[in-house]
C-alpha atoms as one frame of an Amber mdcrd trajectory, in Angstrom:
protein
 118.809 164.901 141.799 122.135 166.058 140.371 123.580 169.525 139.818 125.598
 170.284 136.698 128.914 171.812 137.787 130.788 171.939 134.478 130.108 172.579
 130.814 129.754 168.947 129.759 127.492 168.523 126.752 124.541 166.808 128.357
 120.826 166.543 127.654 117.719 165.217 129.405 115.733 163.996 126.394 112.751
 166.059 127.551 111.715 167.887 124.392 109.901 171.213 124.634 110.895 172.684
 121.269 110.917 171.689 117.622 112.363 173.473 114.621 112.147 173.303 110.847
 114.838 172.930 108.213 115.213 176.311 106.493 118.119 175.380 104.232 120.753
 172.693 103.663 123.733 173.482 101.443 126.998 171.718 100.657 130.017 172.988
 102.549 133.349 171.232 102.157 132.879 167.519 102.775 129.687 168.116 104.734
 126.705 170.467 104.852 125.622 173.730 106.381 122.312 173.204 108.158 120.085
 176.208 108.871 117.116 175.713 111.186 114.135 177.981 111.778 113.384 177.956
 115.516 111.095 179.773 117.924 111.962 183.322 118.929 112.255 182.185 122.567
 114.862 179.513 121.786 116.700 181.905 119.475 116.978 184.435 122.305 117.978
 181.799 124.851 120.973 180.302 123.008 124.297 181.808 122.006 126.796 181.205
 119.217 129.076 178.276 120.152 126.467 176.863 122.537 125.115 173.393 121.843
 121.753 171.955 120.898 120.584 168.392 120.445 118.977 168.138 116.999 117.042
 164.882 116.692 119.344 163.380 119.306 122.639 164.583 117.810 124.616 167.350
 119.521 125.445 170.255 117.192 127.242 173.536 117.853 125.579 176.808 116.856
 127.886 178.570 114.400 125.707 181.550 113.576 122.411 183.329 114.273 120.304
 185.528 112.013 116.793 186.957 111.891 115.249 187.181 108.421 111.764 188.630
 108.645 109.660 186.087 110.518 112.423 183.460 110.535 114.732 182.967 113.522
 117.672 181.081 112.064 120.439 179.019 113.658 123.382 177.754 111.591 125.192
 174.458 112.122 127.731 172.298 110.306 126.970 168.629 109.649 129.803 166.318
 108.648 127.308 163.707 107.416 125.361 164.455 104.241 123.261 161.360 105.005
 122.062 162.854 108.295 121.332 166.169 106.544 119.179 164.339 103.999 117.266
 162.641 106.824 116.599 166.010 108.443 115.322 167.492 105.176 112.667 164.767
 104.893 111.089 165.647 108.229 108.510 168.354 108.826 110.047 169.255 112.177
 113.111 168.349 114.255 113.322 167.706 117.993 115.449 170.352 119.731 116.921
 170.585 123.219 119.554 173.022 124.439 122.386 171.594 126.521 122.076 171.727
 130.291 123.361 174.916 131.833 125.917 175.344 134.597 124.254 174.954 138.014
 120.985 173.436 136.780 119.492 170.723 138.974 118.421 167.687 136.989 116.556
 164.559 138.089 116.827 161.387 136.028 119.197 160.163 133.353 121.477 162.377
 131.296 122.570 161.845 127.714 125.437 163.149 125.586 123.608 163.707 122.300
 125.793 161.095 120.607 123.716 158.295 119.040 124.595 154.742 120.074 123.293
 153.608 116.689 120.189 153.568 114.506 117.079 151.445 114.973 114.370 150.701
 112.409 110.661 151.262 112.962 108.913 147.928 112.344 105.506 148.525 113.945
 103.331 151.540 114.777  99.799 151.448 116.212  97.476 154.082 117.603  96.534
 154.004 121.277  93.305 155.321 122.760  93.587 158.960 123.759  95.998 159.975
 121.012  99.152 158.081 121.925 101.015 155.583 119.765 102.727 152.249 120.352
 105.891 151.537 118.387 108.359 148.696 118.010 111.892 149.212 116.717 114.473
 146.714 115.512 118.012 147.351 116.732 120.650 144.902 115.558 123.276 145.879
 118.096 125.080 144.079 120.915 123.997 146.826 123.330 120.456 145.382 123.308
 121.564 142.587 125.654 122.399 145.169 128.329 118.952 146.782 128.231 115.859
 145.798 130.185 112.189 146.702 130.495 111.736 150.138 132.150 115.200 151.310
 131.076 115.408 154.796 129.567 116.623 155.482 126.037 116.349 158.406 123.623
 114.868 158.022 120.137 115.677 161.021 117.927 116.501 162.864 121.143 113.202
 162.018 122.905 113.348 160.302 126.303 111.286 157.089 126.350 110.820 154.108
 128.687 111.164 150.597 127.281 107.754 148.950 127.762 108.675 145.503 126.446
 111.472 143.728 124.608 112.146 140.861 122.246 115.527 139.473 121.162 116.475
 142.424 118.934 113.496 144.746 119.299 112.303 147.355 121.772 108.704 148.460
 122.350 107.488 151.835 123.593 104.187 153.506 124.464 104.369 157.173 123.483
 101.940 159.424 125.324  99.782 162.042 123.553 101.770 164.971 124.987 105.007
 163.513 123.613 103.338 162.828 120.262 102.256 166.479 120.067 105.562 167.993
 121.215 107.904 165.893 119.054 108.250 164.482 115.547 108.167 160.782 116.487
 104.767 160.214 114.876 106.157 161.326 111.474 108.246 158.175 111.042 106.938
 155.543 108.650 107.517 151.795 108.827 111.033 151.023 107.608 112.495 154.413
 108.553 115.155 154.871 111.213 115.522 156.617 114.578 118.806 157.684 116.120
 118.972 155.798 119.424 121.060 156.696 122.459 121.175 154.490 125.537 122.125
 155.564 129.052 125.852 156.455 128.913 126.557 154.312 132.004 124.912 151.261
 130.425 126.858 151.895 127.221 130.159 152.114 129.103 129.491 148.905 131.040
 128.584 147.147 127.793 131.817 148.305 126.170 133.899 147.110 129.141 132.230
 143.691 129.200 132.566 143.298 125.434 136.278 144.098 125.671 136.811 141.537
 128.442 135.004 138.845 126.467 136.865 139.513 123.218
């Protein structure tokens, strides 16, 4: 178990909150993203604090309550990512770890290592789902069964692997708490691997180049 002793932007991938896109509007070369979140999350976070939105760390630039809507404002440099968010009914949210919090397990930075494509999705008994994703990336060779990764910000364990694909069993609780079940075949997840594995992969790739 580790204790966070600085303000590094780190996340666990354990999703307890989702939000909805309230508005996306052009702003400069990017977009302003406004999310409607729960009143509890709205109260808990502050302007300039950070949230993982579908696995991507964003800084809260503003807060506003409009009637029944609890709104958080962000800036997105990528209009493509904004368009992806607009297509989803809900977005996976996680606030960054606070100073002094004790955390067990892996930690992530909220910076996607890439994007993987959903190529198979099947229902499991009890309400879970089984998915397979295709990830054409050199980092795959450094992963193994039982390793932890985040898909759209959600912590998952690799159940099985093929040459360029990863397979996961997603439990009913995770299905209910996140938006993973919304994805259709051919759509993409943001994927983030363990930062230590990523760093080792980068070092080895550099030595071999």
